[in-house]
Tab-separated table of C-alpha atoms and ligand atoms in Angstrom:
chain	number	residue	atom	x	y	z
G	1	MET	CA	0.005	0.007	-0.001
G	2	LEU	CA	1.236	3.460	-0.907
G	3	ILE	CA	1.663	5.773	2.052
G	4	ILE	CA	1.302	9.488	1.316
G	5	PHE	CA	2.806	11.854	3.818
G	6	GLY	CA	3.956	15.439	3.879
G	7	PHE	CA	4.014	18.775	5.695
G	8	ARG	CA	1.496	21.548	5.823
G	9	VAL	CA	1.056	24.867	7.624
G	10	VAL	CA	-2.172	25.096	9.568
G	11	TYR	CA	-3.341	28.468	10.891
G	12	PHE	CA	-4.973	28.797	14.279
G	13	THR	CA	-7.111	31.736	15.326
G	14	LEU	CA	-5.873	33.405	18.551
G	15	ASP	CA	-8.586	36.086	18.756
G	16	ARG	CA	-10.893	38.273	16.692
G	17	GLY	CA	-11.754	41.925	16.482
G	18	VAL	CA	-12.354	44.900	14.189
G	19	PHE	CA	-9.532	46.710	12.417
G	20	HIS	CA	-8.933	49.199	9.601
G	21	CYS	CA	-8.176	46.882	6.652
G	22	PRO	CA	-5.564	48.592	4.397
G	23	ASN	CA	-6.822	46.665	1.398
G	24	CYS	CA	-10.612	47.112	1.873
G	25	GLY	CA	-9.989	50.687	3.111
G	26	GLY	CA	-12.520	50.433	5.966
G	27	ASP	CA	-13.475	48.735	9.208
G	28	ARG	CA	-13.555	44.946	8.850
G	29	ASP	CA	-13.568	41.915	11.150
G	30	TYR	CA	-10.168	40.257	11.491
G	31	ARG	CA	-8.698	37.125	12.941
G	32	ARG	CA	-5.298	37.178	14.669
G	33	ARG	CA	-3.647	33.957	13.608
G	34	GLN	CA	-0.488	31.914	14.132
G	35	GLY	CA	0.758	29.281	11.758
G	36	ARG	CA	2.091	25.904	12.772
G	37	ASN	CA	3.794	23.203	10.727
G	38	PHE	CA	2.120	19.796	10.768
G	39	PHE	CA	3.236	16.391	9.644
G	40	THR	CA	0.418	15.043	7.448
G	41	LEU	CA	-0.563	11.485	6.594
G	42	PHE	CA	-2.907	11.060	3.632
G	43	PHE	CA	-3.303	14.880	3.674
G	44	ILE	CA	-4.554	14.878	7.267
G	45	PRO	CA	-2.496	17.015	9.703
G	46	LEU	CA	-1.428	14.651	12.441
G	47	LEU	CA	1.620	15.804	14.335
G	48	PRO	CA	2.089	19.459	15.363
G	49	LEU	CA	5.664	20.636	14.709
G	50	ASN	CA	7.236	24.089	15.146
G	51	ARG	CA	5.412	27.436	14.965
G	52	THR	CA	5.990	29.295	11.690
G	53	GLY	CA	6.602	33.018	11.364
G	54	PRO	CA	5.117	35.896	13.330
G	55	GLU	CA	1.459	36.259	14.270
G	56	ILE	CA	-0.636	37.740	11.472
G	57	ALA	CA	-3.921	39.624	11.184
G	58	GLU	CA	-6.205	38.280	8.434
G	59	CYS	CA	-9.155	40.272	7.051
G	60	ASP	CA	-12.416	38.247	7.067
G	61	THR	CA	-13.586	40.058	3.921
G	62	CYS	CA	-10.609	40.156	1.526
G	63	HIS	CA	-8.470	37.531	3.326
G	64	GLY	CA	-5.474	39.868	3.094
G	65	ARG	CA	-2.783	39.152	5.686
G	66	TRP	CA	-0.658	41.660	7.575
G	67	THR	CA	1.692	41.789	10.563
G	68	THR	CA	-0.123	42.619	13.775
G	69	ALA	CA	1.290	46.203	13.651
G	70	VAL	CA	-1.708	46.957	11.377
G	71	LEU	CA	-4.036	46.498	14.385
G	72	ALA	CA	-2.750	49.741	15.947
G	73	VAL	CA	-4.183	51.900	13.113
G	74	PRO	CA	-7.371	53.615	14.354
G	75	THR	CA	-10.606	52.193	12.917
G	76	SER	CA	-13.207	54.459	11.392
G	77	ALA	CA	-15.339	53.897	14.503
G	78	GLN	CA	-12.438	55.127	16.680
G	79	LEU	CA	-11.956	58.109	14.397
G	80	GLY	CA	-15.679	58.768	14.688
G	81	ALA	CA	-15.209	59.385	18.401
G	82	MET	CA	-12.812	62.251	17.755
G	83	PRO	CA	-14.064	65.788	17.716
G	84	GLY	CA	-13.881	66.783	14.110
G	85	THR	CA	-12.571	70.296	14.558
G	86	LEU	CA	-9.445	69.326	16.438
G	87	LEU	CA	-8.634	66.556	13.959
G	88	ARG	CA	-9.162	68.994	11.088
G	89	MET	CA	-6.712	71.516	12.601
G	90	ALA	CA	-4.042	68.821	13.174
G	91	VAL	CA	-4.404	67.496	9.620
G	92	VAL	CA	-4.236	70.982	8.133
G	93	GLN	CA	-1.033	71.799	9.986
G	94	VAL	CA	0.613	68.662	8.667
G	95	LEU	CA	-0.515	69.353	5.096
G	96	ARG	CA	0.764	72.920	5.259
G	97	SER	CA	4.167	71.784	6.464
G	98	GLY	CA	4.616	71.623	2.703
G	99	ASP	CA	6.209	68.197	2.393
G	100	VAL	CA	3.138	66.092	1.822
G	101	THR	CA	3.491	65.600	-1.918
G	102	PHE	CA	1.674	62.273	-2.238
G	103	PRO	CA	-1.125	62.843	-4.796
G	104	GLY	CA	-3.770	61.264	-2.453
G	105	ALA	CA	-2.707	63.231	0.647
G	106	ARG	CA	-5.426	65.924	0.292
G	107	GLU	CA	-8.158	63.394	-0.473
G	108	ARG	CA	-7.047	61.229	2.467
G	109	ALA	CA	-7.055	64.273	4.724
G	110	VAL	CA	-10.640	65.124	3.697
G	111	GLU	CA	-11.698	61.451	4.142
G	112	VAL	CA	-10.187	61.220	7.650
G	113	VAL	CA	-11.959	64.407	8.773
G	114	ARG	CA	-15.274	63.248	7.285
G	115	GLN	CA	-14.945	59.928	9.127
G	116	ALA	CA	-14.772	61.981	12.328
G	117	GLY	CA	-18.323	63.087	11.497
G	118	ALA	CA	-17.533	66.559	10.233
G	119	ASP	CA	-18.950	67.972	7.046
G	120	TYR	CA	-15.784	68.542	5.023
G	121	ASP	CA	-14.586	68.735	1.399
G	122	THR	CA	-11.573	69.937	-0.576
G	123	ALA	CA	-12.933	73.502	-0.772
G	124	ALA	CA	-13.181	73.644	3.049
G	125	LEU	CA	-9.702	72.163	3.247
G	126	ASP	CA	-8.344	74.910	0.981
G	127	ALA	CA	-10.048	77.522	3.164
G	128	ASP	CA	-8.383	75.983	6.233
G	129	LEU	CA	-5.033	75.953	4.459
G	130	GLY	CA	-5.418	79.698	3.913
G	131	ARG	CA	-5.885	80.457	7.645
G	132	SER	CA	-3.049	81.846	9.686
G	133	PHE	CA	-0.862	79.384	11.622
G	134	ASP	CA	-1.309	81.199	14.941
G	135	ASP	CA	-5.085	81.264	14.527
G	136	ILE	CA	-5.115	77.480	14.194
G	137	ARG	CA	-2.794	76.905	17.131
G	138	VAL	CA	-4.957	79.018	19.431
G	139	GLU	CA	-8.070	77.081	18.379
G	140	MET	CA	-6.299	73.731	19.003
G	141	ALA	CA	-5.051	74.688	22.424
G	142	ARG	CA	-8.581	75.757	23.395
G	143	SER	CA	-10.193	72.423	22.426
G	144	ALA	CA	-7.385	70.109	23.579
G	145	ASP	CA	-8.218	70.459	27.302
G	146	THR	CA	-11.658	68.955	26.849
G	147	LEU	CA	-10.331	65.655	25.425
G	148	ALA	CA	-9.020	62.471	27.057
G	149	PRO	CA	-5.329	61.715	26.420
G	150	GLU	CA	-6.137	58.681	24.184
G	151	ALA	CA	-8.332	60.849	21.971
G	152	ARG	CA	-5.557	63.452	21.663
G	153	GLU	CA	-3.029	60.697	20.825
G	154	ASN	CA	-5.404	59.357	18.148
G	155	ILE	CA	-5.593	62.790	16.530
G	156	LEU	CA	-1.796	63.107	16.355
G	157	ARG	CA	-1.693	59.553	15.042
G	158	ALA	CA	-4.119	60.378	12.185
G	159	ALA	CA	-2.043	63.478	11.269
G	160	ALA	CA	1.175	61.435	11.320
G	161	GLU	CA	-0.328	58.822	9.023
G	162	ILE	CA	-1.154	61.470	6.413
G	163	ALA	CA	2.419	62.795	6.615
G	164	LEU	CA	3.724	59.220	6.179
G	165	LEU	CA	1.674	58.541	3.009
G	166	ASP	CA	4.477	59.806	0.792
G	167	GLY	CA	7.312	58.089	2.605
G	168	PRO	CA	9.440	58.655	5.709
G	169	LEU	CA	8.846	61.856	7.738
G	170	THR	CA	10.893	64.798	6.575
G	171	PHE	CA	12.532	67.069	9.138
G	172	SER	CA	9.849	69.702	8.618
G	173	GLU	CA	6.994	67.178	8.890
G	174	GLU	CA	8.500	65.829	12.099
G	175	GLU	CA	8.854	69.338	13.506
G	176	THR	CA	5.235	70.110	12.624
G	177	LEU	CA	3.979	66.896	14.247
G	178	ASN	CA	5.929	67.709	17.415
G	179	ALA	CA	4.291	71.158	17.487
G	180	VAL	CA	0.858	69.633	16.852
G	181	GLY	CA	1.498	67.187	19.698
G	182	ALA	CA	2.461	70.041	22.036
G	183	ASP	CA	-0.682	71.950	20.988
G	184	LEU	CA	-2.679	68.822	21.826
G	185	ALA	CA	-1.146	68.989	25.318
G	186	LEU	CA	0.740	65.726	24.881
G	187	THR	CA	4.025	65.109	26.666
G	188	ARG	CA	7.307	64.559	24.840
G	189	VAL	CA	7.136	60.832	25.690
G	190	GLN	CA	3.561	60.523	24.390
G	191	ILE	CA	4.480	62.265	21.121
G	192	THR	CA	7.546	60.080	20.575
G	193	GLY	CA	5.424	56.958	21.278
G	194	VAL	CA	2.656	57.932	18.864
G	195	LEU	CA	5.099	58.818	16.058
G	196	SER	CA	7.023	55.573	16.405
G	197	LEU	CA	3.772	53.541	16.249
G	198	ALA	CA	2.697	55.418	13.136
G	199	ARG	CA	6.067	54.800	11.515
G	200	GLU	CA	5.927	51.130	12.357
G	201	SER	CA	2.512	50.553	10.826
G	202	SER	CA	3.329	52.614	7.712
G	203	GLY	CA	6.583	50.703	7.130
G	204	HIS	CA	8.564	53.944	6.812
L	1	ZN	ZN1	-9.847	43.510	3.746
């Protein structure tokens, strides 16, 4: 009798949740999974062997797979909890730092602000871009006090992600994000933490 044996990777689900799927471009259910090599006999996995690779997050909808760093990106629902005005000011400051050259940066900025529940379009963005820098900083400082630290960190995170769309942060983008963080009443440590998470998930 012919014996057929081999090896196969079987994925196990560790837990589930909702994340921002980079491929679908919206909130989707995901499974956090870990692969394990199995010895198979007649195509049936019999003996568990070593674990393979890092844990991954798999989208239930498109079945795209990412490293678990992707889970740190705010979902649309989380963005929805942010006060729109403050987010809008943060995003505008990053865009006007002048280094965001990615063609989709303006559209992404409008989309992020709209997800926060604000009525916003490219015309409104242009109007914001025409406002004075000091004017915007005063408005940010006034609203920042009313928000929980996590909400303020999420706003800086959203602004950093827009700056990271076109590649690594330039000196001027980084300087702007530090100023935005300070206007959001975040500490130096909080700002550094948020920026390094944003860099990690963008791959820059
Ligand atoms: Zn997806």
